[in-house]
C-alpha positions as a Markdown table, in Angstrom:
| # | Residue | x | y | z |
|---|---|---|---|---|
| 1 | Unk | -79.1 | -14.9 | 41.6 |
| 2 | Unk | -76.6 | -17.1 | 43.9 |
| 3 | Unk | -74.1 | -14.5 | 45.7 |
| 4 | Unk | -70.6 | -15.2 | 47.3 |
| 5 | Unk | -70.8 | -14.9 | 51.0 |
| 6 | Unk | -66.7 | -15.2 | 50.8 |
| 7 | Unk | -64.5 | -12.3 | 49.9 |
| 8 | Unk | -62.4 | -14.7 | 47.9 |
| 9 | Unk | -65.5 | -16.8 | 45.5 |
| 10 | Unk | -67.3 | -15.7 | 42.9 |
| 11 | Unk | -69.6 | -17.0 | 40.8 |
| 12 | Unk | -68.9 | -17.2 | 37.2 |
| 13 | Unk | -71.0 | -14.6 | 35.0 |
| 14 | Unk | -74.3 | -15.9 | 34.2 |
| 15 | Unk | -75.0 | -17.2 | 30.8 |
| 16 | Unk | -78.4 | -17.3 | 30.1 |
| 17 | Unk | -79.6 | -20.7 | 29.4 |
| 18 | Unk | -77.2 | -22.3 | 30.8 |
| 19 | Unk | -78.9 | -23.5 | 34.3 |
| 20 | Unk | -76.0 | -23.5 | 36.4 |
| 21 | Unk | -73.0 | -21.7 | 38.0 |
| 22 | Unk | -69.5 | -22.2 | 39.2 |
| 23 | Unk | -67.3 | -20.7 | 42.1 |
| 24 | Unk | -64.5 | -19.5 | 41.4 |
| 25 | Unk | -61.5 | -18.3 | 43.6 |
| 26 | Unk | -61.0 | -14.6 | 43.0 |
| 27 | Unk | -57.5 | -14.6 | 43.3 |
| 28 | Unk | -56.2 | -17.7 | 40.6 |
| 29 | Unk | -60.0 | -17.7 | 38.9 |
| 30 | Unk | -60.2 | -21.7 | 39.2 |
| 31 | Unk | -62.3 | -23.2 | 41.1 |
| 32 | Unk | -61.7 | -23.9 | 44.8 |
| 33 | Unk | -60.4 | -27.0 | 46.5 |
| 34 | Unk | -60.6 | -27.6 | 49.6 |
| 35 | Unk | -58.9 | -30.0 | 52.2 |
| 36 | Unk | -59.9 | -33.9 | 52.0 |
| 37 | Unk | -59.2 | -36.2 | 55.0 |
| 38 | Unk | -59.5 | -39.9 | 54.4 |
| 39 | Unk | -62.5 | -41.6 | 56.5 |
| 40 | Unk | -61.6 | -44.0 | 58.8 |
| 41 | Unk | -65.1 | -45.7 | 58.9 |
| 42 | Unk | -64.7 | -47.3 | 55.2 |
| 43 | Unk | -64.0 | -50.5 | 54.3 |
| 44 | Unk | -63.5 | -53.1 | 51.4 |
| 45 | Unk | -66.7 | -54.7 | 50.4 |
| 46 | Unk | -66.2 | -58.4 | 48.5 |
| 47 | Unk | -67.9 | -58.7 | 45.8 |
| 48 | Unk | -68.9 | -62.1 | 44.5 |
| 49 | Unk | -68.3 | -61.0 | 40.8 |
| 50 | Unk | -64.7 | -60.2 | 40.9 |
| 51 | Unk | -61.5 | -59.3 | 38.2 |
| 52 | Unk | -60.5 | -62.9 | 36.8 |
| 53 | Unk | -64.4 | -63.7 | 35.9 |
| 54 | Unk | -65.3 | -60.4 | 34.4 |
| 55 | Unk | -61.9 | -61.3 | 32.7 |
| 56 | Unk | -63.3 | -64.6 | 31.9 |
| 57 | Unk | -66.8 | -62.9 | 30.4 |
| 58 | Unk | -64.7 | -60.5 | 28.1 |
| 59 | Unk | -62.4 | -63.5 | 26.8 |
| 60 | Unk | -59.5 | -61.6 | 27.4 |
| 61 | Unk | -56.0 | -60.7 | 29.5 |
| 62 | Unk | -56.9 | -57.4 | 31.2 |
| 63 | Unk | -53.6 | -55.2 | 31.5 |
| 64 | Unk | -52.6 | -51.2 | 31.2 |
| 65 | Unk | -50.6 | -49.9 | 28.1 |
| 66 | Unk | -49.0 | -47.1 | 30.0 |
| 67 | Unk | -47.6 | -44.4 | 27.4 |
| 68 | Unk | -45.7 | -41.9 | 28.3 |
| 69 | Unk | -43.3 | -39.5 | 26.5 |
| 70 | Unk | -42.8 | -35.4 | 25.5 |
| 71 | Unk | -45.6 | -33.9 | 24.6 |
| 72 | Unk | -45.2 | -34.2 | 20.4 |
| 73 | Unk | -43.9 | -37.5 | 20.6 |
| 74 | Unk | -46.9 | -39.2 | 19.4 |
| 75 | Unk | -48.4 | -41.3 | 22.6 |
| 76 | Unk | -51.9 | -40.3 | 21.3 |
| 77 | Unk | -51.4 | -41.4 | 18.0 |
| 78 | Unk | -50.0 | -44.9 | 18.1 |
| 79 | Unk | -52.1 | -46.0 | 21.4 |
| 80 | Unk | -55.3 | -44.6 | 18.8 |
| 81 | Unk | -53.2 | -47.2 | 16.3 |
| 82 | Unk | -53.4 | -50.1 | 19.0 |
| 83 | Unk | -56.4 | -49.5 | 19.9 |
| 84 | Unk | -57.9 | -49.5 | 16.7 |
| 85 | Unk | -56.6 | -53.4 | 15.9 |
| 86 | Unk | -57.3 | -54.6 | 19.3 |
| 87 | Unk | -60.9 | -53.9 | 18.3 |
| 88 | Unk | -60.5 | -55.5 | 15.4 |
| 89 | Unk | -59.2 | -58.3 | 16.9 |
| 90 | Unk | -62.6 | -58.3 | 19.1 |
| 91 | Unk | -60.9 | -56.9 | 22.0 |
| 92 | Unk | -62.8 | -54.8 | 24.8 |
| 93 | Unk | -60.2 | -51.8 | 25.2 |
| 94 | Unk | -60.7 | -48.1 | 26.7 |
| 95 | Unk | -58.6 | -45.7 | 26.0 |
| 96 | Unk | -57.6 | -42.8 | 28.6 |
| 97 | Unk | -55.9 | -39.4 | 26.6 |
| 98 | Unk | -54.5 | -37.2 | 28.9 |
| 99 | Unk | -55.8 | -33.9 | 26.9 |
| 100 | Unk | -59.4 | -36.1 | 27.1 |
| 101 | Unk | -58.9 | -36.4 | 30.6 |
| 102 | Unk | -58.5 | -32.8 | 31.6 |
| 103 | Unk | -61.7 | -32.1 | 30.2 |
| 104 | Unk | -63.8 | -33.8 | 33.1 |
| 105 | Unk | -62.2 | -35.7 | 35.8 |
| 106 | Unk | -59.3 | -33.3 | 36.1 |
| 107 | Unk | -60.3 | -30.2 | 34.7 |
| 108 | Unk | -59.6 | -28.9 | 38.4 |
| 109 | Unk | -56.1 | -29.4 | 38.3 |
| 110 | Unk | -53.4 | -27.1 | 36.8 |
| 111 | Unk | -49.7 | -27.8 | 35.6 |
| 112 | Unk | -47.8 | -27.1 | 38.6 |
| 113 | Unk | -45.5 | -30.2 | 40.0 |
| 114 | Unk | -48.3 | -31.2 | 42.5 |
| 115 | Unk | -51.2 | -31.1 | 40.1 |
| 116 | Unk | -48.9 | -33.6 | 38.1 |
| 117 | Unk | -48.8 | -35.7 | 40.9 |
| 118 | Unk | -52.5 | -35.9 | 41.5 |
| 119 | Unk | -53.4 | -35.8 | 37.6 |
| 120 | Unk | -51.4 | -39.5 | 37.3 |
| 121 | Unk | -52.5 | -40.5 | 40.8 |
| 122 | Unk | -56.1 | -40.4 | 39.8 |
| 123 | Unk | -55.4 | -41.9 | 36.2 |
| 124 | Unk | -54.1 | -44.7 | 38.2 |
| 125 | Unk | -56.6 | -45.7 | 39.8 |
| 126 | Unk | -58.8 | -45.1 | 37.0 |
| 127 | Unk | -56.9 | -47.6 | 35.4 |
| 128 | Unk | -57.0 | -50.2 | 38.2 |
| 129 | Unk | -60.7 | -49.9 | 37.6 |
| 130 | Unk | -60.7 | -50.4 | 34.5 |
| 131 | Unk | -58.2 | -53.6 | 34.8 |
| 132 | Unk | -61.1 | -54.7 | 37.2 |
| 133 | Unk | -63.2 | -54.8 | 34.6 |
| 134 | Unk | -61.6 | -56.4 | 32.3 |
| 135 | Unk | -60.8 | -54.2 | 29.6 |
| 136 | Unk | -57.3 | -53.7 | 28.0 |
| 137 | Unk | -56.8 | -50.3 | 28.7 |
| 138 | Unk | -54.7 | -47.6 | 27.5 |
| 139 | Unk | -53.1 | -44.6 | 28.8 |
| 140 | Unk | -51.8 | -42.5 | 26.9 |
| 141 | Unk | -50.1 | -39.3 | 29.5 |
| 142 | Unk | -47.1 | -37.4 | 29.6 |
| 143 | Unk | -46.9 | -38.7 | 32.8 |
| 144 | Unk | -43.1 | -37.2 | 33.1 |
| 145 | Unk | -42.4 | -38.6 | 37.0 |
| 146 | Unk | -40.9 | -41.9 | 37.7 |
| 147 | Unk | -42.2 | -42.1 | 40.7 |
| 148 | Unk | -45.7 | -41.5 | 39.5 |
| 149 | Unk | -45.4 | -44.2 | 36.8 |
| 150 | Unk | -43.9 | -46.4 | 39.6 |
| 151 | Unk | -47.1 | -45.5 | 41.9 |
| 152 | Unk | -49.5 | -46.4 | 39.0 |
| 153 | Unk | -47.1 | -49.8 | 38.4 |
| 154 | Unk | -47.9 | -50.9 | 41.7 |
| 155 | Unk | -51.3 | -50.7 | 41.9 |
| 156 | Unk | -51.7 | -53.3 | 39.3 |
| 157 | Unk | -50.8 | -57.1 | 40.0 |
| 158 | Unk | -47.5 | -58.3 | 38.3 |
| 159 | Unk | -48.0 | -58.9 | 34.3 |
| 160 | Unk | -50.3 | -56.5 | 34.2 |
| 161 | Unk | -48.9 | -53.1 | 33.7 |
| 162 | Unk | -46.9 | -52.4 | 30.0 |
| 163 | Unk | -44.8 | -49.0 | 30.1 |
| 164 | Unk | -44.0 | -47.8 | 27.1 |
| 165 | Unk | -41.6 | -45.0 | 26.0 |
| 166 | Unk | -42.4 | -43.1 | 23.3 |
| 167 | Unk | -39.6 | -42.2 | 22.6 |
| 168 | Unk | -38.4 | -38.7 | 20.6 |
| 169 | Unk | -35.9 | -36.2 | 21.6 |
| 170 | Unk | -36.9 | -32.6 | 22.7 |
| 171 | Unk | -35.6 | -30.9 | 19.6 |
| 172 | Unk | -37.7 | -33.3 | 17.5 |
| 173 | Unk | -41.3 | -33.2 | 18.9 |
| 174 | Unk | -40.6 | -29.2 | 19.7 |
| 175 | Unk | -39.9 | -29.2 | 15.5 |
| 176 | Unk | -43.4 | -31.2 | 15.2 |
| 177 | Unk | -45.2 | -28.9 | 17.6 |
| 178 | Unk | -48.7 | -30.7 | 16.4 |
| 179 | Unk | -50.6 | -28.4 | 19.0 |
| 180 | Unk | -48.2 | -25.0 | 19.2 |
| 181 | Unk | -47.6 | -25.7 | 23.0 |
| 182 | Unk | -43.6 | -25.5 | 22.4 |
| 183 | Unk | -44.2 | -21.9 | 20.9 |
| 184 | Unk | -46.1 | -20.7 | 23.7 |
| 185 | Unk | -43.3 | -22.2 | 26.2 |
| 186 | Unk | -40.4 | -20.3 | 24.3 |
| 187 | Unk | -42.2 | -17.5 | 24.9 |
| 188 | Unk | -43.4 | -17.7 | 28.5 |
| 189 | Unk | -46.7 | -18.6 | 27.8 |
| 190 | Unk | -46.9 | -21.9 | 29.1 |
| 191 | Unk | -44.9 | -22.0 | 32.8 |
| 192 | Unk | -44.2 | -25.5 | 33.9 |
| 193 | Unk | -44.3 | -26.6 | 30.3 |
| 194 | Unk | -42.6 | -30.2 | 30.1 |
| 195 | Unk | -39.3 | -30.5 | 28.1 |
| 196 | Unk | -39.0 | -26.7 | 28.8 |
| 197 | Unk | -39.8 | -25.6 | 32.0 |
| 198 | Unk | -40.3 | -28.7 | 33.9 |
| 199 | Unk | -38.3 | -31.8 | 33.7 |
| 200 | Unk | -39.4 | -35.0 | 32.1 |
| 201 | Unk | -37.5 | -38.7 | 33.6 |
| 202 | Unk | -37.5 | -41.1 | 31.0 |
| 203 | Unk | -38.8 | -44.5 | 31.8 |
| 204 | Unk | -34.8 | -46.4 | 33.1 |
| 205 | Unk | -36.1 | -50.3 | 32.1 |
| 206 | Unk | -39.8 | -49.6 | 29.9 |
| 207 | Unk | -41.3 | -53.1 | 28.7 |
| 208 | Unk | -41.1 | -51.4 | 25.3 |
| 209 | Unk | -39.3 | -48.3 | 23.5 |
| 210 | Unk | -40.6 | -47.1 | 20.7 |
| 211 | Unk | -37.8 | -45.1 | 18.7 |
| 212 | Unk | -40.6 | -42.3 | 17.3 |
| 213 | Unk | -37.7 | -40.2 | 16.2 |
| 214 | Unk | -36.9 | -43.3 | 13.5 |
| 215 | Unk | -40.5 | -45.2 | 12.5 |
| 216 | Unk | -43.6 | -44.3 | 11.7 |
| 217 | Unk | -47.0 | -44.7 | 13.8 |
| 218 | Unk | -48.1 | -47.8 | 12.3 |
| 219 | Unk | -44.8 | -49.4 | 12.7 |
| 220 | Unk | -44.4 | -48.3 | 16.4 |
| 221 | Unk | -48.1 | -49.7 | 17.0 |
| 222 | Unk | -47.5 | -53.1 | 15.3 |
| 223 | Unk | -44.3 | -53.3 | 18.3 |
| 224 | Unk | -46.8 | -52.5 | 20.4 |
| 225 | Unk | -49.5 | -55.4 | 18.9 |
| 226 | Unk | -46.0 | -58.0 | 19.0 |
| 227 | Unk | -45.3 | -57.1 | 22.7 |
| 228 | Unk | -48.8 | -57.8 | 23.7 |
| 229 | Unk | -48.7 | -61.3 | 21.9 |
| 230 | Unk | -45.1 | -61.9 | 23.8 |
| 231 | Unk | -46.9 | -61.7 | 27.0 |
| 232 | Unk | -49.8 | -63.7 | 25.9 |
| 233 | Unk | -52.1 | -60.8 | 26.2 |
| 234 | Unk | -53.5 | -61.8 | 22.4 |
């Protein structure tokens, strides 16, 4: 049996079978974080395989479909859409969901302002990876900061970064409410909750706005499919 030696961890009840544990802070019953300082002893490596000829192996224009947008608005849906014909178009894609996300590599991080910050300062450079490698990737996050989306923009070489506003007003995805989320706001449930308790900035000059108030998901993904073939991406 593994005991806390601080007054403020615990470890989380034991389920049998499951071969592990997890410390937890008493007080906010996450699990704790603790102070990073970045090394001054690291340093790029070059690689003799680089971006343009894994590029070159895939046949393809790496980039990143940023989507952003209210929760209800239908990001998720229409990047699944682009996705979806990209491989059938024999394209090498990976999609990033933010709900997906928060599963693993974020599963630390709450809703407050800061935790934003970080959640779409890691998905960025995720994506940069991923642009590394030559995929078409998509990210599909509420992502509701400028600043943040501006962050992610700029780790990307020009031409290679698409944002794209999914675009429905508040009063229409809280009518969808696919997952309930604008319920549990109303009623307190949900502090921080975008659209309701914390702001969302809508993208000023987005490479693409998709009216999801007016058209369907198949139609906003075919814009998405024509904006790609504008910038010679297909």
């Amino acid at each position: 049996m593994v005991r806390s030696t601080s007054p403020r961890l615990a470890p989380r009840p034991y389920a049998p079978g499951d071969g592990n544990f997890l410390l937890l802070d008493r007080a906010s019953e996450r699990p704790p974080t603790y102070g990073l300082h970045q090394a001054t002893n690291i340093h790029h490596h070059a690689m003799k395989v680089d971006k343009a000829s894994r590029a070159a192996a895939n046949g393809q224009k790496p980039c990143v479909l940023w989507f952003t947008g209210l929760s209800g608005a239908g990001k998720s849906t229409v990047a699944d859409l682009v996705e979806q014909r990209l491989q059938a178009l024999g394209k090498r894609t990976m999609l990033l969901d933010g709900d997906n996300v928060r599963h693993g590599l974020n599963r630390d991080l709450g809703f407050s302002d800061e935790d934003r910050v970080e959640n779409i300062r890691r998905i960025g450079e995720v994506s940069k990876l991923m642009v590394e490698a030559g995929l078409i990737t998509l990210v599909s996050f509420i992502s509701p900061f400028r600043s943040e989306r501006r962050m992610a923009r700029e780790l990307l070489d020009e031409g290679e970064f698409f944002e794209i506003f999914v675009d429905a007003p508040l009063e229409v995805c809280e009518a969808r409410d696919p997952k309930g989320l604008y319920k549990k706001a109303r009623a307190g449930e949900l502090p921080n909750f975008t659209g309701i308790g914390s702001r969302y900035e809508p993208p000023q000059a987005p490479e693409l706005r998709l009216p999801a108030d007016r058209l369907g998901a198949e139609a906003l993904a075919e814009r998405v499919i024509e904006l790609l073939r504008q910038h010679a991406v297909l």
